[in-house]
């Protein structure tokens, strides 16, 4: 079988233990057997979100969780801050507009992170703002936002802080309760190493009050229905049964290692990829102070096409990375280091990137990127991974 190594920022590689669980015969969801799974998923997601708040699951991709947050929290005519420093920040504003919520856009240059001062200025100017929508890791740029500092400002206002943690959850620290985050949105196919199909929304009491009073239209994503069902250890509609069951297994694997250890592993993997890119003479797209551990966005050499590089790596060598999005679609490639990827997966990706760059005329000595990454990966010990990868 041809290699199919996913180094993409979602979906991510699925560990064999989880593939085995996903392949089991399906069970019915209105059974005591599945109720045990619901209970476990609910508690497991609280662990991953670092919260005591309830976490509601809906069968959807990550955008479903974002839409659920908007239509449940806000009413037509409300105002909400949307931080736009990339494609997924833009999505917050698009969803708001679809529900007749007026977005107050905070523009951020791609590759940089929003400052607390920018958000504070808008909140001071417009006290009627009811929500602040931000992105934990902006997957289109490889930038991580300083959610803790943003939360410190938002928590003293009437606004709720809503975090798109679709790519960042379980990969980079997000302490919902300790930091006073009101809503966390995420999904199954990134840090949780599962196929797409389960989205989830964690909701603070402050945010739930808004959900009870929102006048927006909603049906399938009505989180009041999700809550009512969860109170009876049930789901409002047919859930993505197999993925929910595998999610319990995935969270067990993460728990065995510990969230903080996982964050440290991803930081180390990211450092290796960043070192490799720089050793190859390539610029990193995100500023050093806000570079994410979820993925590395790498500028391709002038005159080269990121899309062509990604295509050749995938079609010829069986290694999938992502090109850019929006106006940098053809200017950057994005290599993820989340999920059950280990240093050997990333060294394989770097070796392949070297090969394709050389073929397209970039001048460097073969092995330069690999050597830089190896130096990082051999510089400190790393706990063995519970997912079976030898980190
Ligand atoms: N937000 C972020 C930060 C993402 O990375 C993604 C997916 N790449 C989404 C939202 C949208 O998720 P989905 O494609 O699963 O709907």
mmCIF file of C-alpha atoms and ligand atoms in Angstrom:
data_model
loop_
_atom_site.group_PDB
_atom_site.id
_atom_site.type_symbol
_atom_site.label_atom_id
_atom_site.label_comp_id
_atom_site.label_asym_id
_atom_site.label_seq_id
_atom_site.Cartn_x
_atom_site.Cartn_y
_atom_site.Cartn_z
ATOM 1 C CA UNK A 1 0.000 0.000 0.000
ATOM 2 C CA UNK A 2 1.225 3.464 -0.845
ATOM 3 C CA UNK A 3 2.260 5.598 2.128
ATOM 4 C CA UNK A 4 -0.443 8.006 3.288
ATOM 5 C CA UNK A 5 1.196 10.113 5.956
ATOM 6 C CA UNK A 6 -0.988 13.006 7.051
ATOM 7 C CA UNK A 7 1.035 15.953 8.311
ATOM 8 C CA UNK A 8 -1.981 18.181 7.860
ATOM 9 C CA UNK A 9 -3.609 20.353 10.527
ATOM 10 C CA UNK A 10 -6.712 18.190 10.569
ATOM 11 C CA UNK A 11 -7.788 15.583 9.969
ATOM 12 C CA UNK A 12 -4.756 14.065 11.615
ATOM 13 C CA UNK A 13 -3.257 10.588 11.685
ATOM 14 C CA UNK A 14 -5.435 8.118 13.603
ATOM 15 C CA UNK A 15 -3.607 5.715 15.943
ATOM 16 C CA UNK A 16 -4.168 1.997 15.329
ATOM 17 C CA UNK A 17 -5.847 1.505 18.726
ATOM 18 C CA UNK A 18 -8.510 3.973 17.666
ATOM 19 C CA UNK A 19 -8.934 2.494 14.190
ATOM 20 C CA UNK A 20 -9.684 -0.820 15.884
ATOM 21 C CA UNK A 21 -12.356 0.788 18.091
ATOM 22 C CA UNK A 22 -13.862 2.600 15.096
ATOM 23 C CA UNK A 23 -14.174 -0.708 13.234
ATOM 24 C CA UNK A 24 -16.244 -2.415 15.944
ATOM 25 C CA UNK A 25 -19.874 -3.297 15.173
ATOM 26 C CA UNK A 26 -22.152 -0.375 15.908
ATOM 27 C CA UNK A 27 -24.398 -0.356 18.972
ATOM 28 C CA UNK A 28 -27.699 1.490 19.400
ATOM 29 C CA UNK A 29 -27.544 4.866 21.059
ATOM 30 C CA UNK A 30 -30.667 4.614 23.232
ATOM 31 C CA UNK A 31 -29.197 1.902 25.428
ATOM 32 C CA UNK A 32 -27.591 1.728 28.877
ATOM 33 C CA UNK A 33 -24.408 0.611 27.087
ATOM 34 C CA UNK A 34 -24.210 3.849 25.120
ATOM 35 C CA UNK A 35 -25.267 5.877 28.161
ATOM 36 C CA UNK A 36 -22.016 4.762 29.791
ATOM 37 C CA UNK A 37 -20.179 6.088 26.751
ATOM 38 C CA UNK A 38 -22.010 9.445 26.923
ATOM 39 C CA UNK A 39 -21.092 9.836 30.574
ATOM 40 C CA UNK A 40 -17.474 9.038 29.854
ATOM 41 C CA UNK A 41 -17.293 11.361 26.822
ATOM 42 C CA UNK A 42 -18.809 14.154 28.842
ATOM 43 C CA UNK A 43 -16.295 13.767 31.689
ATOM 44 C CA UNK A 44 -13.416 13.179 29.278
ATOM 45 C CA UNK A 45 -14.131 16.373 27.366
ATOM 46 C CA UNK A 46 -14.238 18.272 30.650
ATOM 47 C CA UNK A 47 -10.722 17.000 31.294
ATOM 48 C CA UNK A 48 -9.538 18.057 27.834
ATOM 49 C CA UNK A 49 -11.173 21.519 28.162
ATOM 50 C CA UNK A 50 -9.869 21.802 31.749
ATOM 51 C CA UNK A 51 -13.336 22.648 33.015
ATOM 52 C CA UNK A 52 -16.170 21.679 35.324
ATOM 53 C CA UNK A 53 -18.635 23.222 32.848
ATOM 54 C CA UNK A 54 -20.896 21.002 30.785
ATOM 55 C CA UNK A 55 -19.662 20.073 27.317
ATOM 56 C CA UNK A 56 -22.322 19.476 24.653
ATOM 57 C CA UNK A 57 -21.570 17.282 21.654
ATOM 58 C CA UNK A 58 -23.204 17.689 18.251
ATOM 59 C CA UNK A 59 -22.650 15.591 15.136
ATOM 60 C CA UNK A 60 -20.738 18.071 12.934
ATOM 61 C CA UNK A 61 -17.307 19.292 11.929
ATOM 62 C CA UNK A 62 -15.654 22.157 13.806
ATOM 63 C CA UNK A 63 -17.672 24.839 12.026
ATOM 64 C CA UNK A 64 -20.823 23.299 13.515
ATOM 65 C CA UNK A 65 -19.508 24.061 16.996
ATOM 66 C CA UNK A 66 -18.775 27.653 15.914
ATOM 67 C CA UNK A 67 -22.246 28.070 14.428
ATOM 68 C CA UNK A 68 -23.827 26.593 17.569
ATOM 69 C CA UNK A 69 -21.979 29.159 19.686
ATOM 70 C CA UNK A 70 -23.132 32.105 17.573
ATOM 71 C CA UNK A 71 -26.795 31.150 17.149
ATOM 72 C CA UNK A 72 -27.240 30.099 20.766
ATOM 73 C CA UNK A 73 -25.516 33.063 22.394
ATOM 74 C CA UNK A 74 -26.651 36.017 20.339
ATOM 75 C CA UNK A 75 -29.823 37.610 19.035
ATOM 76 C CA UNK A 76 -30.322 39.504 15.770
ATOM 77 C CA UNK A 77 -28.985 43.032 16.191
ATOM 78 C CA UNK A 78 -26.427 42.106 18.866
ATOM 79 C CA UNK A 79 -22.831 43.205 18.459
ATOM 80 C CA UNK A 80 -19.828 40.925 18.842
ATOM 81 C CA UNK A 81 -16.082 41.370 18.448
ATOM 82 C CA UNK A 82 -14.516 39.044 15.866
ATOM 83 C CA UNK A 83 -10.730 38.880 15.786
ATOM 84 C CA UNK A 84 -9.603 38.442 12.183
ATOM 85 C CA UNK A 85 -5.994 37.399 11.752
ATOM 86 C CA UNK A 86 -6.621 34.581 9.322
ATOM 87 C CA UNK A 87 -9.206 32.414 7.586
ATOM 88 C CA UNK A 88 -10.795 31.014 10.726
ATOM 89 C CA UNK A 89 -11.098 34.385 12.422
ATOM 90 C CA UNK A 90 -12.903 35.523 9.278
ATOM 91 C CA UNK A 91 -15.285 32.601 9.706
ATOM 92 C CA UNK A 92 -16.513 33.993 13.047
ATOM 93 C CA UNK A 93 -17.589 37.195 11.285
ATOM 94 C CA UNK A 94 -19.212 35.269 8.416
ATOM 95 C CA UNK A 95 -21.284 33.184 10.827
ATOM 96 C CA UNK A 96 -22.274 36.291 12.814
ATOM 97 C CA UNK A 97 -23.504 37.971 9.637
ATOM 98 C CA UNK A 98 -25.507 34.869 8.699
ATOM 99 C CA UNK A 99 -27.370 35.226 12.013
ATOM 100 C CA UNK A 100 -27.818 39.007 11.743
ATOM 101 C CA UNK A 101 -25.283 39.691 14.464
ATOM 102 C CA UNK A 102 -23.161 42.780 13.761
ATOM 103 C CA UNK A 103 -19.461 41.877 13.851
ATOM 104 C CA UNK A 104 -17.039 44.465 15.200
ATOM 105 C CA UNK A 105 -13.927 43.366 13.341
ATOM 106 C CA UNK A 106 -10.544 43.558 15.053
ATOM 107 C CA UNK A 107 -8.059 43.218 12.209
ATOM 108 C CA UNK A 108 -4.736 41.555 12.839
ATOM 109 C CA UNK A 109 -1.945 41.250 10.313
ATOM 110 C CA UNK A 110 -1.628 37.602 9.242
ATOM 111 C CA UNK A 111 1.271 35.994 11.119
ATOM 112 C CA UNK A 112 0.793 38.160 14.200
ATOM 113 C CA UNK A 113 -1.448 37.749 17.234
ATOM 114 C CA UNK A 114 -4.116 40.127 18.485
ATOM 115 C CA UNK A 115 -3.124 42.367 21.383
ATOM 116 C CA UNK A 116 -5.199 42.684 24.511
ATOM 117 C CA UNK A 117 -5.181 46.464 23.992
ATOM 118 C CA UNK A 118 -6.962 46.044 20.632
ATOM 119 C CA UNK A 119 -9.765 44.056 22.245
ATOM 120 C CA UNK A 120 -9.984 46.338 25.274
ATOM 121 C CA UNK A 121 -10.264 49.407 23.052
ATOM 122 C CA UNK A 122 -13.328 47.971 21.270
ATOM 123 C CA UNK A 123 -14.951 46.828 24.507
ATOM 124 C CA UNK A 124 -14.450 50.280 26.039
ATOM 125 C CA UNK A 125 -15.827 51.976 22.941
ATOM 126 C CA UNK A 126 -18.905 49.751 22.694
ATOM 127 C CA UNK A 127 -20.119 48.487 26.091
ATOM 128 C CA UNK A 128 -23.102 46.738 24.458
ATOM 129 C CA UNK A 129 -20.817 44.097 22.920
ATOM 130 C CA UNK A 130 -22.122 40.707 24.027
ATOM 131 C CA UNK A 131 -19.416 38.342 22.816
ATOM 132 C CA UNK A 132 -15.745 38.264 21.865
ATOM 133 C CA UNK A 133 -14.906 35.604 19.286
ATOM 134 C CA UNK A 134 -11.251 34.571 19.081
ATOM 135 C CA UNK A 135 -9.207 31.694 17.721
ATOM 136 C CA UNK A 136 -6.846 29.728 19.969
ATOM 137 C CA UNK A 137 -4.629 28.614 17.098
ATOM 138 C CA UNK A 138 -5.270 30.312 13.767
ATOM 139 C CA UNK A 139 -4.624 27.303 11.545
ATOM 140 C CA UNK A 140 -4.226 29.401 8.394
ATOM 141 C CA UNK A 141 -1.198 31.241 9.833
ATOM 142 C CA UNK A 142 0.211 29.061 12.635
ATOM 143 C CA UNK A 143 -0.392 31.755 15.265
ATOM 144 C CA UNK A 144 -1.468 31.121 18.868
ATOM 145 C CA UNK A 145 -3.476 33.801 20.705
ATOM 146 C CA UNK A 146 -2.834 34.733 24.305
ATOM 147 C CA UNK A 147 -6.250 33.596 25.533
ATOM 148 C CA UNK A 148 -5.400 33.970 29.217
ATOM 149 C CA UNK A 149 -4.642 37.690 28.880
ATOM 150 C CA UNK A 150 -7.676 38.280 26.656
ATOM 151 C CA UNK A 151 -9.890 36.499 29.202
ATOM 152 C CA UNK A 152 -8.537 38.725 31.979
ATOM 153 C CA UNK A 153 -10.066 41.706 30.180
ATOM 154 C CA UNK A 154 -13.293 40.140 28.929
ATOM 155 C CA UNK A 155 -14.268 38.562 32.257
ATOM 156 C CA UNK A 156 -14.915 42.016 33.771
ATOM 157 C CA UNK A 157 -17.397 42.988 31.064
ATOM 158 C CA UNK A 158 -20.870 41.769 30.117
ATOM 159 C CA UNK A 159 -19.372 40.046 27.065
ATOM 160 C CA UNK A 160 -18.663 36.325 26.918
ATOM 161 C CA UNK A 161 -15.343 35.058 25.587
ATOM 162 C CA UNK A 162 -15.790 32.382 22.919
ATOM 163 C CA UNK A 163 -12.712 30.468 21.769
ATOM 164 C CA UNK A 164 -12.418 28.525 18.538
ATOM 165 C CA UNK A 165 -10.131 25.776 19.786
ATOM 166 C CA UNK A 166 -10.822 23.498 16.822
ATOM 167 C CA UNK A 167 -7.148 22.935 16.008
ATOM 168 C CA UNK A 168 -5.595 23.891 19.352
ATOM 169 C CA UNK A 169 -7.499 21.853 21.929
ATOM 170 C CA UNK A 170 -5.418 19.128 23.550
ATOM 171 C CA UNK A 171 -2.342 20.421 21.758
ATOM 172 C CA UNK A 172 -1.777 23.790 23.356
ATOM 173 C CA UNK A 173 -2.800 24.881 26.841
ATOM 174 C CA UNK A 174 -6.329 26.236 27.283
ATOM 175 C CA UNK A 175 -7.518 26.372 30.897
ATOM 176 C CA UNK A 176 -11.207 27.135 30.520
ATOM 177 C CA UNK A 177 -12.021 27.507 34.223
ATOM 178 C CA UNK A 178 -8.772 28.944 35.572
ATOM 179 C CA UNK A 179 -8.673 31.586 32.841
ATOM 180 C CA UNK A 180 -12.442 32.350 32.834
ATOM 181 C CA UNK A 181 -13.160 31.377 29.244
ATOM 182 C CA UNK A 182 -16.931 31.202 28.638
ATOM 183 C CA UNK A 183 -17.245 28.988 25.577
ATOM 184 C CA UNK A 184 -14.804 26.536 23.997
ATOM 185 C CA UNK A 185 -15.590 25.112 20.550
ATOM 186 C CA UNK A 186 -13.718 22.138 19.122
ATOM 187 C CA UNK A 187 -14.054 18.892 17.197
ATOM 188 C CA UNK A 188 -12.897 15.306 16.950
ATOM 189 C CA UNK A 189 -10.461 15.359 14.032
ATOM 190 C CA UNK A 190 -7.482 17.353 15.332
ATOM 191 C CA UNK A 191 -5.842 16.898 18.721
ATOM 192 C CA UNK A 192 -8.217 14.058 19.575
ATOM 193 C CA UNK A 193 -6.896 11.964 16.646
ATOM 194 C CA UNK A 194 -10.319 10.827 15.383
ATOM 195 C CA UNK A 195 -12.214 11.142 12.113
ATOM 196 C CA UNK A 196 -14.305 14.293 11.640
ATOM 197 C CA UNK A 197 -17.884 13.971 12.868
ATOM 198 C CA UNK A 198 -18.175 15.096 16.486
ATOM 199 C CA UNK A 199 -18.119 18.781 17.384
ATOM 200 C CA UNK A 200 -18.438 19.995 20.947
ATOM 201 C CA UNK A 201 -19.093 23.180 22.844
ATOM 202 C CA UNK A 202 -18.205 23.753 26.502
ATOM 203 C CA UNK A 203 -20.376 26.415 28.108
ATOM 204 C CA UNK A 204 -19.900 28.471 31.297
ATOM 205 C CA UNK A 205 -22.892 29.489 33.466
ATOM 206 C CA UNK A 206 -22.466 33.112 32.265
ATOM 207 C CA UNK A 207 -22.725 31.945 28.654
ATOM 208 C CA UNK A 208 -25.591 29.546 29.353
ATOM 209 C CA UNK A 209 -27.715 32.454 30.584
ATOM 210 C CA UNK A 210 -27.272 34.081 27.165
ATOM 211 C CA UNK A 211 -28.293 30.826 25.512
ATOM 212 C CA UNK A 212 -31.568 30.796 27.418
ATOM 213 C CA UNK A 213 -32.476 34.268 26.203
ATOM 214 C CA UNK A 214 -31.142 34.318 22.625
ATOM 215 C CA UNK A 215 -33.854 35.098 20.101
ATOM 216 C CA UNK A 216 -32.025 33.558 17.157
ATOM 217 C CA UNK A 217 -33.432 30.746 15.037
ATOM 218 C CA UNK A 218 -31.868 27.375 15.780
ATOM 219 C CA UNK A 219 -32.996 23.787 15.727
ATOM 220 C CA UNK A 220 -30.364 21.086 15.187
ATOM 221 C CA UNK A 221 -27.691 23.120 16.984
ATOM 222 C CA UNK A 222 -29.989 24.269 19.791
ATOM 223 C CA UNK A 223 -27.761 23.688 22.793
ATOM 224 C CA UNK A 224 -30.766 23.871 25.147
ATOM 225 C CA UNK A 225 -31.853 20.581 23.539
ATOM 226 C CA UNK A 226 -28.340 19.197 23.985
ATOM 227 C CA UNK A 227 -28.395 20.162 27.664
ATOM 228 C CA UNK A 228 -31.812 18.669 28.280
ATOM 229 C CA UNK A 229 -30.658 15.415 26.699
ATOM 230 C CA UNK A 230 -27.354 15.383 28.582
ATOM 231 C CA UNK A 231 -29.227 15.853 31.880
ATOM 232 C CA UNK A 232 -30.838 12.478 31.097
ATOM 233 C CA UNK A 233 -27.510 11.015 29.880
ATOM 234 C CA UNK A 234 -28.806 11.057 26.327
ATOM 235 C CA UNK A 235 -28.267 12.949 23.075
ATOM 236 C CA UNK A 236 -30.886 15.059 21.295
ATOM 237 C CA UNK A 237 -30.388 13.342 17.928
ATOM 238 C CA UNK A 238 -28.567 10.278 16.625
ATOM 239 C CA UNK A 239 -24.942 10.866 17.600
ATOM 240 C CA UNK A 240 -21.832 9.838 15.670
ATOM 241 C CA UNK A 241 -21.874 6.664 17.760
ATOM 242 C CA UNK A 242 -18.607 5.052 16.670
ATOM 243 C CA UNK A 243 -16.626 8.265 16.948
ATOM 244 C CA UNK A 244 -18.032 8.985 20.412
ATOM 245 C CA UNK A 245 -16.941 5.520 21.575
ATOM 246 C CA UNK A 246 -13.485 5.962 20.043
ATOM 247 C CA UNK A 247 -13.299 9.413 21.663
ATOM 248 C CA UNK A 248 -13.362 7.764 25.060
ATOM 249 C CA UNK A 249 -10.416 5.640 24.040
ATOM 250 C CA UNK A 250 -8.578 8.644 22.658
ATOM 251 C CA UNK A 251 -9.101 10.658 25.840
ATOM 252 C CA UNK A 252 -7.896 7.690 27.915
ATOM 253 C CA UNK A 253 -4.685 7.694 25.853
ATOM 254 C CA UNK A 254 -4.216 11.414 26.411
ATOM 255 C CA UNK A 255 -4.973 11.070 30.133
ATOM 256 C CA UNK A 256 -2.399 8.315 30.492
ATOM 257 C CA UNK A 257 0.254 10.703 29.300
ATOM 258 C CA UNK A 258 -1.207 13.797 30.931
ATOM 259 C CA UNK A 259 -2.252 16.957 29.111
ATOM 260 C CA UNK A 260 0.770 18.967 30.243
ATOM 261 C CA UNK A 261 3.134 16.247 28.977
ATOM 262 C CA UNK A 262 1.317 16.235 25.642
ATOM 263 C CA UNK A 263 1.742 20.017 25.364
ATOM 264 C CA UNK A 264 5.472 19.633 26.043
ATOM 265 C CA UNK A 265 5.791 16.911 23.392
ATOM 266 C CA UNK A 266 4.088 19.063 20.766
ATOM 267 C CA UNK A 267 6.307 22.014 21.656
ATOM 268 C CA UNK A 268 9.358 19.820 21.087
ATOM 269 C CA UNK A 269 8.049 18.488 17.772
ATOM 270 C CA UNK A 270 7.296 22.044 16.652
ATOM 271 C CA UNK A 271 10.788 23.221 17.590
ATOM 272 C CA UNK A 272 12.321 20.549 15.360
ATOM 273 C CA UNK A 273 10.245 21.528 12.335
ATOM 274 C CA UNK A 274 10.937 25.229 12.886
ATOM 275 C CA UNK A 275 14.677 24.541 13.172
ATOM 276 C CA UNK A 276 14.608 22.462 9.990
ATOM 277 C CA UNK A 277 12.843 25.173 7.987
ATOM 278 C CA UNK A 278 15.221 27.888 9.134
ATOM 279 C CA UNK A 279 18.265 25.693 8.446
ATOM 280 C CA UNK A 280 16.964 25.279 4.898
ATOM 281 C CA UNK A 281 16.941 29.051 4.532
ATOM 282 C CA UNK A 282 13.160 29.332 4.723
ATOM 283 C CA UNK A 283 11.303 31.975 6.704
ATOM 284 C CA UNK A 284 8.641 31.069 9.237
ATOM 285 C CA UNK A 285 5.355 32.849 8.627
ATOM 286 C CA UNK A 286 4.288 33.404 12.249
ATOM 287 C CA UNK A 287 6.141 35.827 14.520
ATOM 288 C CA UNK A 288 8.370 34.062 17.078
ATOM 289 C CA UNK A 289 6.360 35.301 20.086
ATOM 290 C CA UNK A 290 3.116 33.685 18.909
ATOM 291 C CA UNK A 291 4.281 30.660 16.923
ATOM 292 C CA UNK A 292 2.027 27.673 17.531
ATOM 293 C CA UNK A 293 2.898 24.139 18.556
ATOM 294 C CA UNK A 294 -0.022 22.849 16.484
ATOM 295 C CA UNK A 295 1.469 23.542 13.085
ATOM 296 C CA UNK A 296 4.374 25.364 11.464
ATOM 297 C CA UNK A 297 3.666 27.718 8.566
ATOM 298 C CA UNK A 298 6.720 27.968 6.320
ATOM 299 C CA UNK A 299 7.220 30.562 3.556
ATOM 300 C CA UNK A 300 8.292 28.881 0.316
ATOM 301 C CA UNK A 301 11.244 30.393 -1.576
ATOM 302 C CA UNK A 302 10.404 33.344 -3.834
ATOM 303 C CA UNK A 303 9.076 32.220 -7.191
ATOM 304 C CA UNK A 304 8.070 28.765 -5.991
ATOM 305 C CA UNK A 305 4.520 27.524 -5.639
ATOM 306 C CA UNK A 306 3.405 26.185 -2.267
ATOM 307 C CA UNK A 307 0.559 24.346 -3.964
ATOM 308 C CA UNK A 308 2.969 22.579 -6.316
ATOM 309 C CA UNK A 309 5.257 21.588 -3.446
ATOM 310 C CA UNK A 310 2.329 20.184 -1.442
ATOM 311 C CA UNK A 311 0.941 18.404 -4.506
ATOM 312 C CA UNK A 312 4.234 16.722 -5.345
ATOM 313 C CA UNK A 313 4.794 15.633 -1.745
ATOM 314 C CA UNK A 314 1.310 14.086 -1.700
ATOM 315 C CA UNK A 315 0.988 12.647 -5.192
ATOM 316 C CA UNK A 316 4.539 11.401 -5.693
ATOM 317 C CA UNK A 317 5.674 10.600 -2.157
ATOM 318 C CA UNK A 318 2.455 9.948 -0.198
ATOM 319 C CA UNK A 319 3.080 12.674 2.380
ATOM 320 C CA UNK A 320 0.292 15.202 2.788
ATOM 321 C CA UNK A 321 1.050 18.686 4.033
ATOM 322 C CA UNK A 322 -1.154 21.745 3.487
ATOM 323 C CA UNK A 323 -0.475 24.726 1.259
ATOM 324 C CA UNK A 324 -1.710 28.119 2.460
ATOM 325 C CA UNK A 325 -5.157 29.683 2.494
ATOM 326 C CA UNK A 326 -6.514 33.042 1.359
ATOM 327 C CA UNK A 327 -3.949 35.482 -0.005
ATOM 328 C CA UNK A 328 -1.029 33.265 1.079
ATOM 329 C CA UNK A 329 -2.512 30.158 -0.538
ATOM 330 C CA UNK A 330 0.508 29.676 -2.795
ATOM 331 C CA UNK A 331 3.106 31.301 -0.535
ATOM 332 C CA UNK A 332 3.254 29.042 2.516
ATOM 333 C CA UNK A 333 3.180 25.360 3.336
ATOM 334 C CA UNK A 334 1.820 24.173 6.674
ATOM 335 C CA UNK A 335 3.153 21.133 8.507
ATOM 336 C CA UNK A 336 1.217 19.940 11.556
ATOM 337 C CA UNK A 337 2.734 18.261 14.594
ATOM 338 C CA UNK A 338 -0.403 17.345 16.498
ATOM 339 C CA UNK A 339 -2.120 14.091 17.391
ATOM 340 C CA UNK A 340 -0.088 10.910 17.429
ATOM 341 C CA UNK A 341 2.646 12.159 15.115
ATOM 342 C CA UNK A 342 6.141 11.571 16.378
ATOM 343 C CA UNK A 343 9.603 12.824 15.468
ATOM 344 C CA UNK A 344 10.101 10.101 12.848
ATOM 345 C CA UNK A 345 6.925 11.169 11.048
ATOM 346 C CA UNK A 346 8.209 14.717 11.003
ATOM 347 C CA UNK A 347 11.731 13.724 9.929
ATOM 348 C CA UNK A 348 10.107 11.839 7.049
ATOM 349 C CA UNK A 349 8.173 14.965 6.139
ATOM 350 C CA UNK A 350 11.281 17.141 6.319
ATOM 351 C CA UNK A 351 13.272 14.686 4.172
ATOM 352 C CA UNK A 352 10.508 14.775 1.577
ATOM 353 C CA UNK A 353 10.281 18.569 1.691
ATOM 354 C CA UNK A 354 14.054 18.725 1.063
ATOM 355 C CA UNK A 355 13.693 16.436 -1.938
ATOM 356 C CA UNK A 356 10.876 18.439 -3.498
ATOM 357 C CA UNK A 357 12.495 21.820 -2.784
ATOM 358 C CA UNK A 358 15.749 20.650 -4.371
ATOM 359 C CA UNK A 359 13.894 19.402 -7.428
ATOM 360 C CA UNK A 360 12.243 22.790 -7.793
ATOM 361 C CA UNK A 361 15.598 24.561 -7.688
ATOM 362 C CA UNK A 362 16.055 25.687 -4.077
ATOM 363 C CA UNK A 363 19.782 25.708 -3.247
ATOM 364 C CA UNK A 364 20.891 24.038 -0.008
ATOM 365 C CA UNK A 365 22.930 21.069 1.111
ATOM 366 C CA UNK A 366 20.895 17.872 1.391
ATOM 367 C CA UNK A 367 20.270 16.884 4.992
ATOM 368 C CA UNK A 368 20.611 20.395 6.410
ATOM 369 C CA UNK A 369 16.982 20.521 7.557
ATOM 370 C CA UNK A 370 17.077 16.968 8.837
ATOM 371 C CA UNK A 371 20.238 17.618 10.849
ATOM 372 C CA UNK A 372 18.726 20.697 12.475
ATOM 373 C CA UNK A 373 15.602 18.780 13.464
ATOM 374 C CA UNK A 374 17.606 15.796 14.693
ATOM 375 C CA UNK A 375 19.616 18.103 16.928
ATOM 376 C CA UNK A 376 16.413 19.318 18.561
ATOM 377 C CA UNK A 377 14.954 15.830 18.865
ATOM 378 C CA UNK A 378 18.121 14.442 20.406
ATOM 379 C CA UNK A 379 18.684 17.330 22.771
ATOM 380 C CA UNK A 380 16.234 16.266 25.466
ATOM 381 C CA UNK A 381 14.433 13.183 26.649
ATOM 382 C CA UNK A 382 10.758 12.766 25.982
ATOM 383 C CA UNK A 383 8.245 10.578 27.775
ATOM 384 C CA UNK A 384 7.239 7.519 25.774
ATOM 385 C CA UNK A 385 3.881 8.065 24.174
ATOM 386 C CA UNK A 386 0.851 6.108 25.254
ATOM 387 C CA UNK A 387 -0.362 6.033 21.659
ATOM 388 C CA UNK A 388 2.423 3.630 20.782
ATOM 389 C CA UNK A 389 4.566 6.149 18.927
ATOM 390 C CA UNK A 390 8.105 6.193 20.240
ATOM 391 C CA UNK A 391 8.586 9.891 20.868
HETATM 392 N N1 LIG B 1 -11.304 26.708 13.210
HETATM 393 C C1 LIG B 1 -10.042 26.291 13.085
HETATM 394 C C2 LIG B 1 -8.991 26.970 13.900
HETATM 395 C C3 LIG B 1 -9.731 25.257 12.219
HETATM 396 O O1 LIG B 1 -8.469 24.824 12.101
HETATM 397 C C4 LIG B 1 -10.757 24.641 11.470
HETATM 398 C C5 LIG B 1 -10.471 23.522 10.495
HETATM 399 N N2 LIG B 1 -9.292 23.587 9.839
HETATM 400 C C6 LIG B 1 -12.054 25.122 11.620
HETATM 401 C C7 LIG B 1 -12.300 26.148 12.504
HETATM 402 C C8 LIG B 1 -13.193 24.570 10.826
HETATM 403 O O2 LIG B 1 -13.405 23.276 11.156
HETATM 404 P P1 LIG B 1 -14.109 22.255 10.135
HETATM 405 O O3 LIG B 1 -13.386 22.320 8.842
HETATM 406 O O4 LIG B 1 -13.943 20.989 10.884
HETATM 407 O O5 LIG B 1 -15.517 22.660 10.028
#
